[in-house]
XYZ file of C-alpha atoms in Angstrom:
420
model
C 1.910 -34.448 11.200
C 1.220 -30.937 9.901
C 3.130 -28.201 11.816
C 1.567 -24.819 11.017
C 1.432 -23.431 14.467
C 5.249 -21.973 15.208
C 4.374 -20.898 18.606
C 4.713 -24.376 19.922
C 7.906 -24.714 19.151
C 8.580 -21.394 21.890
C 7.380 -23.523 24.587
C 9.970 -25.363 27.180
C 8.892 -28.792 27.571
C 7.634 -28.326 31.589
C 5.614 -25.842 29.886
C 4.006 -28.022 27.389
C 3.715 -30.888 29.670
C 2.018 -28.049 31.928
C -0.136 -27.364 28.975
C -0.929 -30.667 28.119
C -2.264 -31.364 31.777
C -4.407 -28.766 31.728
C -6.337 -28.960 28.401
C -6.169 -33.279 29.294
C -7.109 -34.617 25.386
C -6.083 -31.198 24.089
C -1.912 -32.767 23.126
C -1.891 -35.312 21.171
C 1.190 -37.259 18.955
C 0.327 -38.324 15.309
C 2.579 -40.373 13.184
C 5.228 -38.259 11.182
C 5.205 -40.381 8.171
C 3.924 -39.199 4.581
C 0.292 -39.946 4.136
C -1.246 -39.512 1.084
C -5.164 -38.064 0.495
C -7.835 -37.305 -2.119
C -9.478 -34.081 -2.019
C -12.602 -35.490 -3.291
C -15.791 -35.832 -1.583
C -17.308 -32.399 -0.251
C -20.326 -30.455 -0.647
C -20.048 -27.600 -2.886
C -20.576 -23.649 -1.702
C -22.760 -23.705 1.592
C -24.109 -21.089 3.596
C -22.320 -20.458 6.831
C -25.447 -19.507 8.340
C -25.913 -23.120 9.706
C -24.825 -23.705 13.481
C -20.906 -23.645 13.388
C -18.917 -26.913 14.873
C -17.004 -26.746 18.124
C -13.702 -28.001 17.657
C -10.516 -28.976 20.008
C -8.388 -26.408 18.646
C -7.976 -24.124 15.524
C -8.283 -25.353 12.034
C -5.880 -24.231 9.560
C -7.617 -24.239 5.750
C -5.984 -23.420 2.639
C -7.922 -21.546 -0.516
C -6.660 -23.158 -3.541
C -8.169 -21.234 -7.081
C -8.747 -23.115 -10.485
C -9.960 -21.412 -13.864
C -13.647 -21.515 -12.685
C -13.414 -21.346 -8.986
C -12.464 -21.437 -5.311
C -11.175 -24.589 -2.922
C -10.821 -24.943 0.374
C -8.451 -27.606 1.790
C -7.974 -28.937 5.187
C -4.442 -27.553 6.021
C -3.810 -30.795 8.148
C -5.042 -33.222 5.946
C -5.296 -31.885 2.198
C -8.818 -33.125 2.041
C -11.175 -30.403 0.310
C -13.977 -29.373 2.569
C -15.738 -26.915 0.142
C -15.993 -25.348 -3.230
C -17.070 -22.162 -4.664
C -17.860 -21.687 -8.355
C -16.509 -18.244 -9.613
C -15.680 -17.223 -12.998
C -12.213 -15.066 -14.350
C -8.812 -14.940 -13.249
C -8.574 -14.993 -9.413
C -6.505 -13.916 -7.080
C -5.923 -14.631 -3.019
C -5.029 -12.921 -0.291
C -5.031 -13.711 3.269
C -7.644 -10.876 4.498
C -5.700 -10.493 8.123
C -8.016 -12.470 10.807
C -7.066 -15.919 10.027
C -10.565 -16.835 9.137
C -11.446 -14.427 5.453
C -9.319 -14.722 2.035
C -9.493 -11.836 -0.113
C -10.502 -12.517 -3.627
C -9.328 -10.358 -6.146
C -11.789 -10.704 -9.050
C -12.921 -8.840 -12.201
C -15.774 -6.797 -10.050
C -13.541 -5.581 -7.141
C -12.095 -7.587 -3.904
C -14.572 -9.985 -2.827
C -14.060 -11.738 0.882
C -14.312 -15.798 1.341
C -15.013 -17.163 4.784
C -12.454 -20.294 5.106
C -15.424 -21.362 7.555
C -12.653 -22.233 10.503
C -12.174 -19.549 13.097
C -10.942 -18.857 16.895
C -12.917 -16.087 19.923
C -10.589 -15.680 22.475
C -12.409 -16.694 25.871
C -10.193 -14.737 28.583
C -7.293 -17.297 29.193
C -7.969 -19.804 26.013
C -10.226 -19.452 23.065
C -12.445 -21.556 21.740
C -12.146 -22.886 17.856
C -14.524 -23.662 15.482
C -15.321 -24.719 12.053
C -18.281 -23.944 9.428
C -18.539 -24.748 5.441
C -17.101 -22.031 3.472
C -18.288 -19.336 1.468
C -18.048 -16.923 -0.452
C -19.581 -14.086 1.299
C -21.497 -11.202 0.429
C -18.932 -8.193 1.483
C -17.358 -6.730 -1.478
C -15.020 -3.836 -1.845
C -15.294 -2.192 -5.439
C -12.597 -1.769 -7.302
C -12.037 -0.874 -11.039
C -8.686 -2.805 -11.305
C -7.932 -4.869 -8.113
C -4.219 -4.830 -7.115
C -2.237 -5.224 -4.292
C -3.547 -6.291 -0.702
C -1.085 -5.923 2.198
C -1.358 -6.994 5.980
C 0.308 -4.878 8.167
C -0.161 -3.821 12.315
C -3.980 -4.952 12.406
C -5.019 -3.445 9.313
C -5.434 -4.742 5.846
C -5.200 -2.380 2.633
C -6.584 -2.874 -0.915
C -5.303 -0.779 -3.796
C -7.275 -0.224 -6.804
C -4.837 0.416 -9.732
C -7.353 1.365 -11.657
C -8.184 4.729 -9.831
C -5.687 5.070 -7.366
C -8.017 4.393 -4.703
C -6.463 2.659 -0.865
C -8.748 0.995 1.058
C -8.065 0.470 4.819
C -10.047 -1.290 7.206
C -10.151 -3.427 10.388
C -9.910 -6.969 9.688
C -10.761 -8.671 13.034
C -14.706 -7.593 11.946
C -15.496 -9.146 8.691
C -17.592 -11.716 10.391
C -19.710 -9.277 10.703
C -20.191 -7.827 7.644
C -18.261 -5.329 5.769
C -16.230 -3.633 8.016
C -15.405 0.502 8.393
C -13.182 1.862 5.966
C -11.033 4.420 5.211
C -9.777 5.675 1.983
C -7.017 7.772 0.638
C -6.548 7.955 -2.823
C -3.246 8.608 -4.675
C -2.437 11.762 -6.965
C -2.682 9.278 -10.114
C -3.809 6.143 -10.886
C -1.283 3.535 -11.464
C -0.194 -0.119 -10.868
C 0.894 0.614 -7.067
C 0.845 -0.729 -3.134
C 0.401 0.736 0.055
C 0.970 0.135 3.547
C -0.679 1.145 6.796
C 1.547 1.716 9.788
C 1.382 1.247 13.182
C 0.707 4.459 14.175
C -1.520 5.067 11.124
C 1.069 6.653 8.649
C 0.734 5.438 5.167
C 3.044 4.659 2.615
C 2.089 4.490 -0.900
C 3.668 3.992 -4.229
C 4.607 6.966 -6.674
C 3.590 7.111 -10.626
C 1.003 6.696 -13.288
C -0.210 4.350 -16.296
C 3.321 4.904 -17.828
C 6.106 5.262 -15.177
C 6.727 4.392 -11.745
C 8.834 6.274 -9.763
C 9.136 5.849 -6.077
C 7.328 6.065 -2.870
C 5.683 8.728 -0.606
C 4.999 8.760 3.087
C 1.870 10.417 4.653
C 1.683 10.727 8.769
C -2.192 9.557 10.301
C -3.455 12.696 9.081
C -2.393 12.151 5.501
C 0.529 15.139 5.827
C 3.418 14.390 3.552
C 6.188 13.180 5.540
C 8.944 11.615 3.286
C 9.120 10.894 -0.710
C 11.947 9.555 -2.697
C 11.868 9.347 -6.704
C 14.666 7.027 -6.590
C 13.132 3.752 -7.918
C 12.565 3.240 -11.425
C 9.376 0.670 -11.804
C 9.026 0.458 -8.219
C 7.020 -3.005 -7.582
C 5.745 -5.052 -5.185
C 6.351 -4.495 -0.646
C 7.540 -6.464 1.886
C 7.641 -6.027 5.860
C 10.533 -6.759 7.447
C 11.402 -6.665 11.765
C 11.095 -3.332 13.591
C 8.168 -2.012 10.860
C 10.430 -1.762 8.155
C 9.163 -1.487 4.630
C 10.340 -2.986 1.872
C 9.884 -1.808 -2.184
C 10.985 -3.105 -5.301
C 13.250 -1.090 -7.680
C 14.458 -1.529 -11.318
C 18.089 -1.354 -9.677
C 17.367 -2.356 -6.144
C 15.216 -1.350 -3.439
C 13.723 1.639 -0.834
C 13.861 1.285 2.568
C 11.499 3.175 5.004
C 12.877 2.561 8.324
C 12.451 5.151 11.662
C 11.444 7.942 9.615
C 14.028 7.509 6.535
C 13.755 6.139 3.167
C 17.451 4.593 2.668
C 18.160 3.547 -1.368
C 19.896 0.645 -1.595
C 21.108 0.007 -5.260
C 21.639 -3.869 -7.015
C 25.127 -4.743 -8.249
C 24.282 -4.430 -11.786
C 22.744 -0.879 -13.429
C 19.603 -2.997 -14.116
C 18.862 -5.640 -10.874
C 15.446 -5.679 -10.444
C 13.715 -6.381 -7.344
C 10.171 -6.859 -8.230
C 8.895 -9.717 -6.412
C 9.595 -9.986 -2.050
C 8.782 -11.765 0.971
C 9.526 -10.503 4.390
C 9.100 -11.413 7.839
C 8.643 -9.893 10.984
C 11.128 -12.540 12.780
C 13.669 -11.048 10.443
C 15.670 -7.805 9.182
C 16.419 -9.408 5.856
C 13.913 -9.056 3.413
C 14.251 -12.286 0.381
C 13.584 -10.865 -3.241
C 13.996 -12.006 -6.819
C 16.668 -10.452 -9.112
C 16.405 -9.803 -12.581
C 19.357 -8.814 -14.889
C 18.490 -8.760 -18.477
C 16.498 -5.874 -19.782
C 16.068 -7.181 -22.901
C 14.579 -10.378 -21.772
C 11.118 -11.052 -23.082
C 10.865 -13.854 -20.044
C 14.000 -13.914 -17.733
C 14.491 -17.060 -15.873
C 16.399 -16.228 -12.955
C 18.988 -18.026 -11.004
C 19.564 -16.059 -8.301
C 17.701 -14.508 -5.286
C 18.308 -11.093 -3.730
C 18.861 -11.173 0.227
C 18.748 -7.396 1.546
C 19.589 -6.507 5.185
C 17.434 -3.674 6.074
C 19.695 -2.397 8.835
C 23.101 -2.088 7.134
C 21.909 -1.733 3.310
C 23.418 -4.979 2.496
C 22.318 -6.637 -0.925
C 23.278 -10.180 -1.151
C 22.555 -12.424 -4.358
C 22.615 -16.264 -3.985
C 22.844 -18.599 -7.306
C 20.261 -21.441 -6.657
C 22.040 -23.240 -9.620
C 17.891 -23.134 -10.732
C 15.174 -20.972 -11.887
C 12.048 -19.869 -10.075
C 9.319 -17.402 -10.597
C 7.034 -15.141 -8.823
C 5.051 -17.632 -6.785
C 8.322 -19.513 -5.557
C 9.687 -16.963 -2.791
C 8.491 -17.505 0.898
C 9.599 -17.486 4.609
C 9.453 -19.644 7.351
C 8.097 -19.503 11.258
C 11.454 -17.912 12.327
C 12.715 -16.040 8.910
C 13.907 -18.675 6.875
C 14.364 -17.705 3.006
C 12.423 -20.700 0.992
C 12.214 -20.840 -2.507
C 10.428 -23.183 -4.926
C 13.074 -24.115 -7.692
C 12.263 -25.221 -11.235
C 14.223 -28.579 -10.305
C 11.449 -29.034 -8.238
C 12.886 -28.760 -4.632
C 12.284 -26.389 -2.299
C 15.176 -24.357 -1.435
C 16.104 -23.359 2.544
C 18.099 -20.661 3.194
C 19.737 -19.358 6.154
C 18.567 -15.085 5.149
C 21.823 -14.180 7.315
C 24.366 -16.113 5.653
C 22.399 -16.697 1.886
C 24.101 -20.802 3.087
C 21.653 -23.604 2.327
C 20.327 -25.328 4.993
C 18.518 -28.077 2.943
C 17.338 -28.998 -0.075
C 13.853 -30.821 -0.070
C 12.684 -32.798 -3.203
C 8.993 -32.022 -4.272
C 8.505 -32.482 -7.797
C 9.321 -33.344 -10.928
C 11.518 -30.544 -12.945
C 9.209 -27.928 -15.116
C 9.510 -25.111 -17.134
C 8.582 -21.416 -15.993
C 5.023 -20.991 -18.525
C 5.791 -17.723 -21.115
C 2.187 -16.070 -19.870
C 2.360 -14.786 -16.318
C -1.572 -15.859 -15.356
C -0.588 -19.467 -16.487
C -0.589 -21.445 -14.035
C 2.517 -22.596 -12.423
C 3.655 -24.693 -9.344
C 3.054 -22.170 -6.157
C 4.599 -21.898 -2.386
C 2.316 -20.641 0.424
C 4.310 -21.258 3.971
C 2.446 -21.291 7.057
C 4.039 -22.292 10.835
C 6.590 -25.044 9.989
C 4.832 -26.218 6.554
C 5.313 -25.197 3.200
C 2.488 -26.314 0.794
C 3.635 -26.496 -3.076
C 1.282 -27.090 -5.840
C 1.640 -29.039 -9.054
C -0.765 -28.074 -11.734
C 1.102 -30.774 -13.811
C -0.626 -33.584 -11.736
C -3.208 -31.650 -9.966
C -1.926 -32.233 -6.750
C -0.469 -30.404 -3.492
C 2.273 -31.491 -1.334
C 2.486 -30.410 2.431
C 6.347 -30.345 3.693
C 8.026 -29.808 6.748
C 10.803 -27.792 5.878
C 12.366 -27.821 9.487
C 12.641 -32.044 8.819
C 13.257 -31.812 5.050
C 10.224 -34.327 3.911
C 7.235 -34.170 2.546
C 4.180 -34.966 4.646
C 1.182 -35.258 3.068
C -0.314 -35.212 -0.713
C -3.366 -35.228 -2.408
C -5.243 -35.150 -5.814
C -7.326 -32.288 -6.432
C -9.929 -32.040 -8.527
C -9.011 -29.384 -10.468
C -5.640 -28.050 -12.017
C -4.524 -25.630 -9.277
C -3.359 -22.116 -9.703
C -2.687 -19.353 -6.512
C -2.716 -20.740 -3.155
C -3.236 -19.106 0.302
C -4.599 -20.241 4.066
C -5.649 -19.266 7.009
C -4.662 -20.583 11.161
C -8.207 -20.976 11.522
């Protein structure tokens, strides 16, 4: 079985035995064993104008891209429910309502319907399930960038003018939803995130040089700036709304107000590449420590506790790369190795809790948009792609096996889902 729901595992067992007797067929037990599946037969890109499916509960789908296209997987059993043609190098984004994937192509960010979706009906909601496709709502952009999800809102950043994009999620089923846009002082390669209470926090620098971060209250007043982080890269949201960025020598903190520097161990430890969750004050990064490096392969991960400053490296004893780094339902630190297990850390302690065997070793490719073996983690299950066999494995990381694989039928490259 397929765990991607964590808030199960909150429930007392009266509770669930409550539950159970209430929704009758609704709880059900599958067999835990390892199944194995072909993504094979399914239609290719349908409308989702035809009547949608009822379903017994939500339906988590994956988006899966290949040099030429889009799939969408079953999250439960790897089997491929639709396709979508679509030319260039592609990237995916979860678009923030558990339904839409943002697709970052060469004409701007363009917005997939999974085709699986929830409407809350007072008490419960009721689930459903469509084909996919790729929809019509497109938001331009000269050179798509960074999309974060953060407090209901979901924010595009177009390096190529500077331009943020802001906008409701929770309405993209019904066409492109209301925006608002801010646009930095000068172009550049950059992220920003919306706040709760409708601050903003952008990235600092231009086609050359970036330098830091700067903080803007809901009425786009300067609040806070620091100039403190050479090549500043990449966010991450850690517990209590604290925001995370990359540094050439370690990392910015915005926390209650204050941006806190917290510097690496070695005068260049960069921090380019994090994952953070809102279960947790630790935020897991990479770390890089060779300038000079054409490709660095690194060993070890960064583990930064946003609260006390603390910057903790951990030696996996193997390489990994930007698409390895992930975290579990309650803040576990996962990482995809190049030995081809997935690492489990405990983010406190930086102690391995287990080490799961996925696939075969491989070798970090020298161009960046190659593809490469990828983690996306959602509830209890981490799925890992091998473009080396043109599969994807589904593993419960909490149990240390994996669950379910399939053949694909193309070579896969980024990989994202939705709860459906």
């Amino acid at each position: 079985m397929i765990r991607t729901d964590p808030t199960s595992r909150r429930l007392t067992l009266a509770a669930s035995v409550a539950t159970c007797a209430a929704l009758l067929a609704g709880c059900s037990g599958t067999d835990d064993g390892t199944t194995t599946a072909t993504a094979a037969a399914a239609a290719g890109p349908e409308s989702t104008t035809a009547k949608p499916a009822q379903a017994r509960s939500a339906t988590p789908r994956l988006a899966v891209t290949y040099d030429g296209g889009i799939l969408v997987l079953d999250a439960e059993s790897l089997s491929l429910v639709g396709e979508t043609e679509l030319a260039g190098f592609n990237r995916l984004n979860p678009a923030g309502d558990e339904r839409h994937v943002i697709v970052s192509t060469e004409d701007g960010f363009r917005v997939l319907d999974t085709g699986a979706w929830s409407e809350a009906h007072g008490d419960h909601a009721h689930h459903y399930t469509a084909a996919p496709a790729l929809t019509d709502v497109t938001f331009d952009a000269d050179k798509p960038g960074h999309v974060v999800r953060h407090a209901g809102r979901t924010v595009l950043f177009d390096d190529g003018t500077g331009r943020v994009d802001s906008f409701d999620p929770s309405t993209l089923a019904d066409g492109k939803p209301q925006t608002t846009t801010f646009t930095t002082p000068v172009a550049h390669h950059g992220v920003a995130v919306e706040l709760a209470d409708g601050g903003l926090v952008t990235t600092l620098g231009d086609a050359k040089t970036r330098t830091g971060i700067v903080v803007y209250d809901a009425a786009r007043t300067e609040i806070a700036r620091s100039e403190q982080c050479p090549g500043v890269h990449g966010e991450a949201v850690a517990a209590d709304e604290t925001v995370v960025f990359g540094c050439q020598d370690g990392l910015l903190i915005y926390r209650n107000g204050a941006i806190t520097k917290v510097t690496s161990p070695h005068p260049y430890g960069r921090i380019g590449n994090q994952a953070g969750s809102e279960e947790s004050t630790v935020v897991l990064g990479d770390y890089k420590s060779d300038p000079d490096a054409d490709l660095e392969r690194p060993t070890r991960v960064s583990l930064t506790n946003t609260v006390t400053g603390e910057l903790r490296l951990v030696d996996l004893g193997t390489s990994y790369t930007f698409r390895s780094l992930g975290r579990g339902a309650f803040g576990e630190a996962l990482v995809l190795g190049t030995d081809g297990a997935l690492h489990v850390l405990d983010p406190n302690s930086g102690a391995t809790i287990r080490t799961i065997p996925v696939l075969d070793p491989w070798t970090e490719p020298e161009e960046w948009q190659t593809a490469r073996p990828a983690l996306f983690v959602q509830g209890f299950t981490a799925y890992v792609t091998d473009p080396a066999t043109n599969r994807i494995h589904a593993v419960d990381y909490e149990k240390g096996q994996v669950t379910t694989t399939a053949e694909l039928p193309h070579t896969p490259d980024e990989i994202t889902g939705v709860r459906g």
